mmCIF file of C-alpha atoms in Angstrom:
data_model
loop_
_atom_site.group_PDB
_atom_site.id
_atom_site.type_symbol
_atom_site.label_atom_id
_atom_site.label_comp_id
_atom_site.label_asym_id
_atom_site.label_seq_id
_atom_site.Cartn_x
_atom_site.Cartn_y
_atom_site.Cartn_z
ATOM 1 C CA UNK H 575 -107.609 -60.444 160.605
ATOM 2 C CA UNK H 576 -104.474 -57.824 160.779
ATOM 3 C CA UNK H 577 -101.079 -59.992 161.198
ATOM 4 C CA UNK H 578 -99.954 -57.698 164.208
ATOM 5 C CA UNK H 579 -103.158 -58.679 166.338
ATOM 6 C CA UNK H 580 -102.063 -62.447 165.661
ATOM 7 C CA UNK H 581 -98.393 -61.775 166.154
ATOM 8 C CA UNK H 582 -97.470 -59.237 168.224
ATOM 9 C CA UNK H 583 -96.667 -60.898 171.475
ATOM 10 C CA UNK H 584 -94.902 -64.232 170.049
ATOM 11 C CA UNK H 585 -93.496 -64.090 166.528
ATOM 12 C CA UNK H 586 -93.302 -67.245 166.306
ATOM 13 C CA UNK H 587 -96.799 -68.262 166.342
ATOM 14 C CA UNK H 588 -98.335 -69.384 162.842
ATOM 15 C CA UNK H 589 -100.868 -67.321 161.502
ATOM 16 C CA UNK H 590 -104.336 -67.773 161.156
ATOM 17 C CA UNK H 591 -104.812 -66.236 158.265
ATOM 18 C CA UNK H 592 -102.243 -64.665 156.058
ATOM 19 C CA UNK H 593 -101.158 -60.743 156.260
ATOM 20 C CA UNK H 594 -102.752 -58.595 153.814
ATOM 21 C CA UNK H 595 -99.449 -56.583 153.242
ATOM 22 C CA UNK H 596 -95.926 -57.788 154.260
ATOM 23 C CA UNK H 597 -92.657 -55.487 153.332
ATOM 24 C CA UNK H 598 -89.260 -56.827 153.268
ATOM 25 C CA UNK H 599 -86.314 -54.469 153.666
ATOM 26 C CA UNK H 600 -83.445 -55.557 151.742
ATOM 27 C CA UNK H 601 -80.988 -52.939 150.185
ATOM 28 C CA UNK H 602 -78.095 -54.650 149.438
ATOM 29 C CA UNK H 603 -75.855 -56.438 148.455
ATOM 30 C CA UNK H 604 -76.414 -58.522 144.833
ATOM 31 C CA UNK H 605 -75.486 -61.491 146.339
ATOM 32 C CA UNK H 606 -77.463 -61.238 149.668
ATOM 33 C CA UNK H 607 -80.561 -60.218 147.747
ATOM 34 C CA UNK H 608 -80.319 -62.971 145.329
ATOM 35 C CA UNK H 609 -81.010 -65.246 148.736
ATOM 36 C CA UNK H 610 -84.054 -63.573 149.087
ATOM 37 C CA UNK H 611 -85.805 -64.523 146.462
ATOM 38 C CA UNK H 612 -86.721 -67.502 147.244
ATOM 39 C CA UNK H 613 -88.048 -66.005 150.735
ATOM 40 C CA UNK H 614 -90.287 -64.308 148.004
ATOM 41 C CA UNK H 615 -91.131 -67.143 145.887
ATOM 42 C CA UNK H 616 -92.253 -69.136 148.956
ATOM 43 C CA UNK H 617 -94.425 -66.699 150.219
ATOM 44 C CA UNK H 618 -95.878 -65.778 147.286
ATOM 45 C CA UNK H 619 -96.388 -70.224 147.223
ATOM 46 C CA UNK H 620 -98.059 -70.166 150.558
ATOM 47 C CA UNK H 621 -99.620 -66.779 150.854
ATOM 48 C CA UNK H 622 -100.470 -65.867 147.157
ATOM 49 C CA UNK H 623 -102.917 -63.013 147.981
ATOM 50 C CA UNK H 624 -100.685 -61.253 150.640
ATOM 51 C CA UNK H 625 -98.902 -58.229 148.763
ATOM 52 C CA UNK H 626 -95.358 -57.915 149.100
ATOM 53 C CA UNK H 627 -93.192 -54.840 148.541
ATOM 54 C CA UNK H 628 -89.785 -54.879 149.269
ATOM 55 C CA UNK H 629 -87.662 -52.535 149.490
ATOM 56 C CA UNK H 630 -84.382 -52.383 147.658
ATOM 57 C CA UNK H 631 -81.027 -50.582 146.579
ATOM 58 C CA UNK H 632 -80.593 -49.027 143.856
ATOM 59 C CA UNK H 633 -77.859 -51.622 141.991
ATOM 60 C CA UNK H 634 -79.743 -54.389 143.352
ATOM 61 C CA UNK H 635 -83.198 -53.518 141.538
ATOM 62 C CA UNK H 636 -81.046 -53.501 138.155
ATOM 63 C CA UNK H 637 -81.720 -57.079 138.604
ATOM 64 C CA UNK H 638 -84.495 -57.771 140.930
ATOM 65 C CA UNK H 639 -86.667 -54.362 140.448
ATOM 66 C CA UNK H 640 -88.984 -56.220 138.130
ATOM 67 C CA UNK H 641 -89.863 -59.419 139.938
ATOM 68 C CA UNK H 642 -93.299 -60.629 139.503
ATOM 69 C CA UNK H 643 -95.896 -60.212 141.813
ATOM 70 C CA UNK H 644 -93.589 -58.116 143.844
ATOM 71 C CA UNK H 645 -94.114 -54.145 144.698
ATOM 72 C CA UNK H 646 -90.246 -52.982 144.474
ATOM 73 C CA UNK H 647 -89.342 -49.376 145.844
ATOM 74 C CA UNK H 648 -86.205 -48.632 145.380
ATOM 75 C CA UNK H 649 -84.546 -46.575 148.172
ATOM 76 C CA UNK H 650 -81.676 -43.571 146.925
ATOM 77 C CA UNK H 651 -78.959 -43.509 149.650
ATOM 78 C CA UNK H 652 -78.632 -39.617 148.558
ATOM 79 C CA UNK H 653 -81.810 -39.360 149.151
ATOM 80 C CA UNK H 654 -82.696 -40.529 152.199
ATOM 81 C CA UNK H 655 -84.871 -41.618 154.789
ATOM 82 C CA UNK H 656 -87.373 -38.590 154.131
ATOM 83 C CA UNK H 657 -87.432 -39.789 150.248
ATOM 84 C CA UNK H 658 -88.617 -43.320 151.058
ATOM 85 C CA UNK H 659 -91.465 -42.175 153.294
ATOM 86 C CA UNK H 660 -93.078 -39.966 150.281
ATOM 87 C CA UNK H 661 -92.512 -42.944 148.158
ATOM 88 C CA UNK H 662 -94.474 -44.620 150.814
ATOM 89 C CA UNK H 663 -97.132 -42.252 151.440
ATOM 90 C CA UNK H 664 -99.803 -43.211 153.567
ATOM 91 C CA UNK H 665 -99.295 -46.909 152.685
ATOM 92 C CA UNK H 666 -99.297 -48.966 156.060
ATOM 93 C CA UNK H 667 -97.927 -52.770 156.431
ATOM 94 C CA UNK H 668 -99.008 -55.559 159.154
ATOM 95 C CA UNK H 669 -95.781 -56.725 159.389
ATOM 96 C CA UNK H 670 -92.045 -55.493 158.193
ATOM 97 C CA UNK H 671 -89.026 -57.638 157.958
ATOM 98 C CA UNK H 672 -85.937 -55.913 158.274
ATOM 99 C CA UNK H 673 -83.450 -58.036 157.107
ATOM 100 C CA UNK H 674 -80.428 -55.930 157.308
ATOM 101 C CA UNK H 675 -78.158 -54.952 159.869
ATOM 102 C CA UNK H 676 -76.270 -51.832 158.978
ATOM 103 C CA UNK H 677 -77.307 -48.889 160.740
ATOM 104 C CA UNK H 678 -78.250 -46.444 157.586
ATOM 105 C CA UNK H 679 -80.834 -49.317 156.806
ATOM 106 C CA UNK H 680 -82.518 -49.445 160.009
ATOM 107 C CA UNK H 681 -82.771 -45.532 160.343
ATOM 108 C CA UNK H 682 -84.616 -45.700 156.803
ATOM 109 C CA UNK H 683 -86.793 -48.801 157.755
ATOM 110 C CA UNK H 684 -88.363 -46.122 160.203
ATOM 111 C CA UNK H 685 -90.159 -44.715 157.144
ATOM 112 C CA UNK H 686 -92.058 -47.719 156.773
ATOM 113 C CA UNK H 687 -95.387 -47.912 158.945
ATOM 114 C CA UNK H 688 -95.832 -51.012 160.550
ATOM 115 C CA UNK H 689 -96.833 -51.903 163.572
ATOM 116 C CA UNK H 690 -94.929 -55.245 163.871
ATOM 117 C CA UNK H 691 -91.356 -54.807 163.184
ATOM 118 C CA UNK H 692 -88.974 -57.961 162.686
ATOM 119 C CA UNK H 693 -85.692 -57.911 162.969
ATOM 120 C CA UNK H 694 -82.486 -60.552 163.413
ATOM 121 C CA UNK H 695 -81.519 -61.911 166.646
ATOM 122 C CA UNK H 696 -79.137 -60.485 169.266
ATOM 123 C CA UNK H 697 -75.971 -62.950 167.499
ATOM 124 C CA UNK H 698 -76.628 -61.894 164.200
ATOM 125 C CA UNK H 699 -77.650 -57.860 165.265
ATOM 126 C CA UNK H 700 -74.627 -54.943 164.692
ATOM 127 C CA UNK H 701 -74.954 -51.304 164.270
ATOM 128 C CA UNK H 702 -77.992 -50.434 167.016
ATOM 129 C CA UNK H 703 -80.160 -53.275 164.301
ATOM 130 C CA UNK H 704 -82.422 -53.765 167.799
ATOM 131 C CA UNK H 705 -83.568 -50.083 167.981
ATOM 132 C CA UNK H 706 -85.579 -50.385 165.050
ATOM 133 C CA UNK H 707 -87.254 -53.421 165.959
ATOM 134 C CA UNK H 708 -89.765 -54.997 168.325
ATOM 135 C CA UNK H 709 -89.087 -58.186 167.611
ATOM 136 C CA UNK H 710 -86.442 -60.828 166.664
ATOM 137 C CA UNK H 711 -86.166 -64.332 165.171
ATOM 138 C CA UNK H 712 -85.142 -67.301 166.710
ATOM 139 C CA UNK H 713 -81.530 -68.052 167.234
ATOM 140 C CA UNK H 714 -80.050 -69.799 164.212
ATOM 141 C CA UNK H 715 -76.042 -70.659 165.594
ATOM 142 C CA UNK H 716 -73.511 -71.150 162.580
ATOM 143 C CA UNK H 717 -76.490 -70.558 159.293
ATOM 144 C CA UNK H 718 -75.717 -69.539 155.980
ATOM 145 C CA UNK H 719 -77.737 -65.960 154.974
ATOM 146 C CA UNK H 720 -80.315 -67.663 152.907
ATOM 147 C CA UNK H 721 -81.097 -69.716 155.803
ATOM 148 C CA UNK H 722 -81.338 -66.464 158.468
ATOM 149 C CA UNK H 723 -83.620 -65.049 155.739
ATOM 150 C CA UNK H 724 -86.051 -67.757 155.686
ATOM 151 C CA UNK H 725 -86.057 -67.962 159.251
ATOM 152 C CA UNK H 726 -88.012 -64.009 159.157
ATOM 153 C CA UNK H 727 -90.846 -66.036 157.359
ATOM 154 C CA UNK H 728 -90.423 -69.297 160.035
ATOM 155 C CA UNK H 729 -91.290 -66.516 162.496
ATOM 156 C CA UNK H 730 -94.506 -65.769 160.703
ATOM 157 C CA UNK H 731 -95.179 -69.482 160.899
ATOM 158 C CA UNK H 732 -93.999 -70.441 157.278
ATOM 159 C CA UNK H 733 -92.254 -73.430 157.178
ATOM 160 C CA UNK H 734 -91.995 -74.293 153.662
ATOM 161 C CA UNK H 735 -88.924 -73.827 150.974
ATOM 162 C CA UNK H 736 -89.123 -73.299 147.620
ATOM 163 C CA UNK H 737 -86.168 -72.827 146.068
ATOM 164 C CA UNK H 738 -87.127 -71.106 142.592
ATOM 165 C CA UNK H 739 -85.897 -68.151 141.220
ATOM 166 C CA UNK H 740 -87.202 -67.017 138.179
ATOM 167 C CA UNK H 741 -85.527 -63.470 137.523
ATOM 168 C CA UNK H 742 -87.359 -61.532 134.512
ATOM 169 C CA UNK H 743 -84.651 -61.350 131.558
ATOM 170 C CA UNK H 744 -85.437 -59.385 128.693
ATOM 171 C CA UNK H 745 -85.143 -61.033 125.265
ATOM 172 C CA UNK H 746 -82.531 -58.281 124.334
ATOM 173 C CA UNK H 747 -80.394 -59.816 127.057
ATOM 174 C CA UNK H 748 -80.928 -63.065 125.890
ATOM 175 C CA UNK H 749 -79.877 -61.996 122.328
ATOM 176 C CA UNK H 750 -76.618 -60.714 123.552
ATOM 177 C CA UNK H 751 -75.844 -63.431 125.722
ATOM 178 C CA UNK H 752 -76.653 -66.141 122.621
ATOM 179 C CA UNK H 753 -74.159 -63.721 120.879
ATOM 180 C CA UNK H 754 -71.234 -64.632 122.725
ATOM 181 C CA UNK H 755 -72.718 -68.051 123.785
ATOM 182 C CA UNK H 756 -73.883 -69.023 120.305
ATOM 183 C CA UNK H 757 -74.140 -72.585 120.340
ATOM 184 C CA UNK H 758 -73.514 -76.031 122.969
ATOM 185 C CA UNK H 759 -70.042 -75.446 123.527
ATOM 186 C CA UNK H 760 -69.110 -75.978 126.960
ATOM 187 C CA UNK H 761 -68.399 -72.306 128.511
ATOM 188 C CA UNK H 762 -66.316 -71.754 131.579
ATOM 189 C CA UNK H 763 -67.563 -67.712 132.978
ATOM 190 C CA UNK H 764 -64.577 -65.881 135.013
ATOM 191 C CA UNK H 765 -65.690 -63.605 137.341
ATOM 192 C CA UNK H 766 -62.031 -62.569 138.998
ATOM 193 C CA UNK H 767 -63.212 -59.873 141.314
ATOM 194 C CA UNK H 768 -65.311 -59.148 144.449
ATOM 195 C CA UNK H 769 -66.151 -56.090 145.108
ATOM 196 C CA UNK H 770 -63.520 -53.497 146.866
ATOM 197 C CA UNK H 771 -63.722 -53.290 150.316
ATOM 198 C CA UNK H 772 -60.837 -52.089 152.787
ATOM 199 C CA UNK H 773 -59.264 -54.853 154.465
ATOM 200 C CA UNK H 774 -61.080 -57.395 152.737
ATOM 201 C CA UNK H 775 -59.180 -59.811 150.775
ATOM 202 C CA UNK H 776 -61.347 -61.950 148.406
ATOM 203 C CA UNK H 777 -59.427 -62.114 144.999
ATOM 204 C CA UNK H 778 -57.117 -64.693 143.866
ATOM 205 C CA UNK H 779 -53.889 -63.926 141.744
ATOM 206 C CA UNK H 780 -54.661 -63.000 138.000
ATOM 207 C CA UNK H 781 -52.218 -65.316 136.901
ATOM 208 C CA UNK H 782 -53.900 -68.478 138.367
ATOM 209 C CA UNK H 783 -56.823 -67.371 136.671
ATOM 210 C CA UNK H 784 -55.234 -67.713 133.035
ATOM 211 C CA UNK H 785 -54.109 -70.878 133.887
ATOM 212 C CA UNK H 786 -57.166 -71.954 134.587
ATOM 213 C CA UNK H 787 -58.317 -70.599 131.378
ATOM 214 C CA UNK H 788 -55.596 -72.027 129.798
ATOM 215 C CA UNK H 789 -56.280 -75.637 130.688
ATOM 216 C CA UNK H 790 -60.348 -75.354 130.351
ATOM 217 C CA UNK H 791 -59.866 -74.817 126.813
ATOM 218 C CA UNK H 792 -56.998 -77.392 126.178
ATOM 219 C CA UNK H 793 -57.990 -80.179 128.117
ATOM 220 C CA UNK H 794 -62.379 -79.781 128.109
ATOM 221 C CA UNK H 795 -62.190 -77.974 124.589
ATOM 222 C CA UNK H 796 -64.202 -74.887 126.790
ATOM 223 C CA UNK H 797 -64.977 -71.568 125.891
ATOM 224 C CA UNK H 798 -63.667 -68.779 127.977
ATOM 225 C CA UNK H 799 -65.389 -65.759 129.316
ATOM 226 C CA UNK H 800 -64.540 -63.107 131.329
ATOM 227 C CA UNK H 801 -67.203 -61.020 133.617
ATOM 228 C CA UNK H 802 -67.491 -58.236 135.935
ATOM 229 C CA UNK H 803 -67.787 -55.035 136.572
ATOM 230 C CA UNK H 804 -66.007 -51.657 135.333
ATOM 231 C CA UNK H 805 -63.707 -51.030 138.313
ATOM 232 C CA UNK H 806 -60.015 -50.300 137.520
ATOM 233 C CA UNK H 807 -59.160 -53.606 139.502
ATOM 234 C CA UNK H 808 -61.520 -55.753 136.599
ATOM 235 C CA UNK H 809 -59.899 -54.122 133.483
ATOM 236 C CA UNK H 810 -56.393 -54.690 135.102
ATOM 237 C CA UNK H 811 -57.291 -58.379 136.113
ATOM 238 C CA UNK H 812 -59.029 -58.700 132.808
ATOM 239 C CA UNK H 813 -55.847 -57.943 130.971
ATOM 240 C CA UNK H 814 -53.464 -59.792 132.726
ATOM 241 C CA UNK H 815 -55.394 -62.661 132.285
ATOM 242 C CA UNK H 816 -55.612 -62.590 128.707
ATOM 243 C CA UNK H 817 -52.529 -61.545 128.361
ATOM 244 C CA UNK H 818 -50.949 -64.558 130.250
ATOM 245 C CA UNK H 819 -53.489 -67.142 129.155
ATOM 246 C CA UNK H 820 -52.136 -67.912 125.837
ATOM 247 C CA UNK H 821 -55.588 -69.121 124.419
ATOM 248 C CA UNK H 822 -59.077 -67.393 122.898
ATOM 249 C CA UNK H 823 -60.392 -65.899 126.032
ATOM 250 C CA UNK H 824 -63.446 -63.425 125.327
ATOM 251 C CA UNK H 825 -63.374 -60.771 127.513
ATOM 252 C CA UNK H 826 -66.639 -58.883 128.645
ATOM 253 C CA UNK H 827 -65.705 -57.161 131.832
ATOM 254 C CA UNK H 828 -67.172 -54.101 132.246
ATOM 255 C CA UNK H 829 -69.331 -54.708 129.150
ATOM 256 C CA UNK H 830 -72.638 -56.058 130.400
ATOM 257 C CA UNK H 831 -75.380 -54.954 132.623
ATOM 258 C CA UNK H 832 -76.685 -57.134 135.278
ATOM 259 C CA UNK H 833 -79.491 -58.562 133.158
ATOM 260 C CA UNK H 834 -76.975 -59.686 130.411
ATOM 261 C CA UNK H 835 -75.019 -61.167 132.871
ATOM 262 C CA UNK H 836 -77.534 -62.874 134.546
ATOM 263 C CA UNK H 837 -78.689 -64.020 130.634
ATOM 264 C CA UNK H 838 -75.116 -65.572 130.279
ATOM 265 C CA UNK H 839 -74.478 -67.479 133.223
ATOM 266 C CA UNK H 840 -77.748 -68.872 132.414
ATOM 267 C CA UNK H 841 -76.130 -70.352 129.086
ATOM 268 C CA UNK H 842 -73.006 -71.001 130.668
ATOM 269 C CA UNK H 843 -71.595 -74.307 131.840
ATOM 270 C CA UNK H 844 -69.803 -73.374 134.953
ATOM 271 C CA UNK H 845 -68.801 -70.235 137.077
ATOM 272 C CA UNK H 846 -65.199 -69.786 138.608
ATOM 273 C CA UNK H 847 -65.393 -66.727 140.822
ATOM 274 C CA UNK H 848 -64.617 -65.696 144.280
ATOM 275 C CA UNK H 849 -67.409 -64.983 147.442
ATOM 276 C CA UNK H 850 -69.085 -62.357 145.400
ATOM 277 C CA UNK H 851 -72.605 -61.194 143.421
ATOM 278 C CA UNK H 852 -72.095 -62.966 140.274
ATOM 279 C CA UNK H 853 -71.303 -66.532 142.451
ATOM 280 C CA UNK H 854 -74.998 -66.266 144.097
ATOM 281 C CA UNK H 855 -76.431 -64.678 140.567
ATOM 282 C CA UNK H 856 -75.024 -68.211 138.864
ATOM 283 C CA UNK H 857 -77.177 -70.231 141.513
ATOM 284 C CA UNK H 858 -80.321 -68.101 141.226
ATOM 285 C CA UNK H 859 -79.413 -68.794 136.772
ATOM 286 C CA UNK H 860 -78.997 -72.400 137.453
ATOM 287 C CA UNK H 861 -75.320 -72.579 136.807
ATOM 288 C CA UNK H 862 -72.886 -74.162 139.345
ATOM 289 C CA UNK H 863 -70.669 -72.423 140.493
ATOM 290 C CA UNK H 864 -66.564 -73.308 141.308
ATOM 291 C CA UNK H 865 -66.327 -70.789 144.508
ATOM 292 C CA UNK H 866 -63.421 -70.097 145.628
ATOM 293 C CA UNK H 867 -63.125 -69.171 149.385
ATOM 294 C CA UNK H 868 -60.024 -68.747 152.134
ATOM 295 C CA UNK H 869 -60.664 -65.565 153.950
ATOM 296 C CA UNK H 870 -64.500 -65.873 154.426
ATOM 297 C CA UNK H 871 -67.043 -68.487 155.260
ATOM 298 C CA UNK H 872 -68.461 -70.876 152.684
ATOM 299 C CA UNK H 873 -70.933 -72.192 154.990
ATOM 300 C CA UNK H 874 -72.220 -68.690 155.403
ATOM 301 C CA UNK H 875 -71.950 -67.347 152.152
ATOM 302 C CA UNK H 876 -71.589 -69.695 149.478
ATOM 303 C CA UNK H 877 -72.796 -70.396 146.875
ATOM 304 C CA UNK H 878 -76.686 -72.084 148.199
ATOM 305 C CA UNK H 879 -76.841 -74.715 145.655
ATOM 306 C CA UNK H 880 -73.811 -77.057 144.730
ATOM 307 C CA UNK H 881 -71.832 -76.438 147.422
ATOM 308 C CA UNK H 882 -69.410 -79.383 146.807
ATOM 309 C CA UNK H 883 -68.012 -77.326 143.956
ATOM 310 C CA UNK H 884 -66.533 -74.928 146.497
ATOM 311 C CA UNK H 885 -62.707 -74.999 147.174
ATOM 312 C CA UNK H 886 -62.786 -74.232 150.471
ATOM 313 C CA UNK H 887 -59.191 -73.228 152.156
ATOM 314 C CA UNK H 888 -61.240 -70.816 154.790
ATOM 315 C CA UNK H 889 -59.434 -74.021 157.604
ATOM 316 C CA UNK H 890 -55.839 -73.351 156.194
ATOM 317 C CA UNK H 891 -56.117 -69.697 156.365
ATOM 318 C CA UNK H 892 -58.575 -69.420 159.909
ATOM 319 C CA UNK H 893 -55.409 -71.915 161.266
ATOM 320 C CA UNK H 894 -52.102 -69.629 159.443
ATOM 321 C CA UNK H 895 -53.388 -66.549 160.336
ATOM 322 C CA UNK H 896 -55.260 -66.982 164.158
ATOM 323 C CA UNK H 897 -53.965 -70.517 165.137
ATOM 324 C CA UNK H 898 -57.288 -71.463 165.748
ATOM 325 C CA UNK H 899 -60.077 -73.979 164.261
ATOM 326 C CA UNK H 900 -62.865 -72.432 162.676
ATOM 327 C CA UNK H 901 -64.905 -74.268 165.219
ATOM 328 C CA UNK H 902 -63.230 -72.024 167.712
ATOM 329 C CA UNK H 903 -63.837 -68.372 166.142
ATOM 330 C CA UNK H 904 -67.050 -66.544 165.976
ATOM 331 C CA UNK H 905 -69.115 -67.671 162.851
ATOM 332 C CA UNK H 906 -68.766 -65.511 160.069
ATOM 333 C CA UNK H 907 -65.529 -63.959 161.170
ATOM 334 C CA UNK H 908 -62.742 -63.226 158.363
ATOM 335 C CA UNK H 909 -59.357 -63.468 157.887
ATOM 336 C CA UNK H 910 -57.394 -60.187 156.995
ATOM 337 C CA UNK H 911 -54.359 -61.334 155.517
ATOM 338 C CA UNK H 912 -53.680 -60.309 152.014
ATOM 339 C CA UNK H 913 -51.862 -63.272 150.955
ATOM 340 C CA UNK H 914 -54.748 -65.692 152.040
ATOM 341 C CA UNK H 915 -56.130 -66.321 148.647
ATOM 342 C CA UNK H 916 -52.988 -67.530 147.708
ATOM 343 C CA UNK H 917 -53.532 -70.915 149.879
ATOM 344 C CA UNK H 918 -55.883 -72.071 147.034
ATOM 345 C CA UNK H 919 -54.108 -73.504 144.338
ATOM 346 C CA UNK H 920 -54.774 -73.842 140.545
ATOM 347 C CA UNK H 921 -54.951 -77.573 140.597
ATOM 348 C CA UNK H 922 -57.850 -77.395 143.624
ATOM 349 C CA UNK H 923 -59.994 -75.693 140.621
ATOM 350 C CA UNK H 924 -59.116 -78.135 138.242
ATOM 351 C CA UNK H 925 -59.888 -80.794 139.914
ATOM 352 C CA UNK H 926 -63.404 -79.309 140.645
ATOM 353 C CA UNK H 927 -63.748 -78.616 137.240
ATOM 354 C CA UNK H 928 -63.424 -81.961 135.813
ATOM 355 C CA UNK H 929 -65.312 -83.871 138.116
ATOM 356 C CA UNK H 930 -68.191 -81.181 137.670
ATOM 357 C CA UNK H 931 -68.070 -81.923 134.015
ATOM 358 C CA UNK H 932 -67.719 -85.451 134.382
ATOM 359 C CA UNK H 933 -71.163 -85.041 136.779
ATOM 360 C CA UNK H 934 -74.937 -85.275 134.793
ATOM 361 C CA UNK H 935 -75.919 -81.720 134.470
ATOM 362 C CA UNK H 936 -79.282 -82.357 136.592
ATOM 363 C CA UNK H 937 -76.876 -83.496 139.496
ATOM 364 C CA UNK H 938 -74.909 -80.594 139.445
ATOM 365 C CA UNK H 939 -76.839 -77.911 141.876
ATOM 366 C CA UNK H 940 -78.446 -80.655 144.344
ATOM 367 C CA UNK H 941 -79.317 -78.599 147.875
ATOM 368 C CA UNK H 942 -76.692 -78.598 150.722
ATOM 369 C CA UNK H 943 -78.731 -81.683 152.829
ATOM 370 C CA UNK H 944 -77.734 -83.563 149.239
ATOM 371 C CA UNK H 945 -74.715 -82.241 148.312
ATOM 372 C CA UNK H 946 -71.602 -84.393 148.396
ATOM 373 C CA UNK H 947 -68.671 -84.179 150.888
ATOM 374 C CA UNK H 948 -65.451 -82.072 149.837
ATOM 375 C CA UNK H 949 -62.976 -85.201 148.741
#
């Protein structure tokens, strides 16, 4: 029986029987697609003969392209919505899940052929997201993205988690990353950076960084790594931070693709990084992940797993810069100051750092339900 005959007047109805073909829209971002995977693992858990395609940027299908048991399209911002529908061709869905707000997405989803379209509610909804919809998901006040993802497949009825990743690494990804993590030395990954955007202040000051770096190796006997991307921002960071450090720090910004990456925060012991790709790539590789967050949300986009390892000074900054509780701002909101960052200190990230290494490794990613209060 088609999904849209079963679903069409109340989403939230479980299905009878499962959909024979179900596409999820996703372009971007690494990070936000990284939450999705588990969407994808627990459908393909609870409705293993239902094919899946999802659709997917460009960057993002670097590292997710190959999933198994997944149909991945990627879609070409150059070339457009007309592009997408001849990668398409005739193919029709019972169901697509557009799980993506930003106008240029929703004018492409109209390529795809579906007769039930899914989309977020009105809170969560920005650029016109309702005009390429029919329906919407149930209110979800104050959730973190993984969460509103999973509740697209709670609309279909699906109520189960599964929490598995399992990204396809090649073995020439694996052989570098055993190159520069070689053996069972504890390994502390840097990823400075987020990526640019205007008015959008993630990154904390280089210099904390190297102290950081600094203290991992004296005090936990740690290997140091730097990661990230090419940008002009990385190299700079990644030279004042070995420059200041004043200890072996490796330093492979700009020197890996995605899948090596993802290969050595799989080996690593522990991520520092700011709200960014790499901090939700560490989750999906198993690695915890020392987040460090004061102009945006942690509860909305940190890191899924291990949460407690967070230094969260999103409060101080929310109260410096509006004069407000975060209780008392729209959810998700962020603070524009440039300066914000500065509010976490270097000793926050020590002290997250030794009581993560003091803490078994199987302990160290428990869900948020389990996860134990900030001290």
């Amino acid at each position: 029986m088609a999904l849209h005959n079963l679903m069409v007047h109340n989403p939230s109805v479980p299905v009878a029987e499962p959909p024979e073909r179900l596409c999820l829209f996703r372009l971007s971002a690494i990070g936000d697609c990284c939450h999705l995977v588990p969407v994808i693992r627990t459908l393909q858990a609870v409705w293993p003969q239902t094919r899946l395609t999802w659709i997917i940027g460009r960057t993002e299908a670097a590292l997710l392209g190959d999933l198994d048991g997944v149909e991945c399209i990627t879609f070409d911002k150059r070339a457009g919505r007309r592009a997408l529908r001849a990668q398409l061709g005739g193919c029709r869905f019972d169901a697509l899940l557009l799980m993506q707000v930003a106008l240029r997405a929703g004018w492409a989803s109209t390529a795809v052929r579906a007769p039930l379209r899914v989309g977020f509610d009105r809170a969560r909804s920005k650029d016109l997201h309702g005009l390429f919809v029919n329906r919407r998901i149930a209110a979800r006040p104050q959730a973190h993205v993984m969460e509103g993802f999973f509740d697209f497949i709670q609309a279909l009825g699906v109520t189960e988690r599964h929490l598995r990743w399992d990204v396809p690494i090649p073995d020439a990804a694996r052989v570098r990353a055993q190159e520069l993590i070689p053996d069972d030395q504890p390994t502390l990954l840097i990823s400075p950076c987020s990526s640019q955007r205007f008015n959008n202040f993630r990154n904390w000051p280089a210099d904390r960084y190297a102290t950081v770096a600094a203290e991992a190796v004296r005090r936990h006997g740690m290997r140091v790594i730097l990661t990230g991307g090419p940008s002009d921002e990385e190299r700079a960071y990644a030279e004042a931070i070995t420059a200041r450090a004043g200890v072996p720090v490796t330093d492979c910004i700009g020197r890996t693709s995605l899948k090596e990456l993802f290969a050595l925060l799989e080996r690593a012991t522990v991520l520092v990084s700011p709200d960014s790709g790499p901090a939700h790539m560490a989750v999906a590789a198993g690695t915890p992940v020392i987040g460090l967050y004061a102009t945006s949300n942690p509860d909305r986009t940190g890191p899924y797993l291990g949460r407690e390892w967070v230094v969260n000074r999103y409060p101080d900054a929310v109260r410096a810069e509006l004069g407000r509780d975060v209780s008392d701002i729209s959810w998700g909101r962020r603070v524009r100051k440039a300066d914000a960052m500065a509010l976490i200190q270097v000793n926050d990230v020590l002290e997250r750092l030794a009581t993560l290494l003091q803490t078994p490794a199987g302990q160290r990613l428990l869900p948020p339900e389990r996860s134990r209060p900030e001290a």
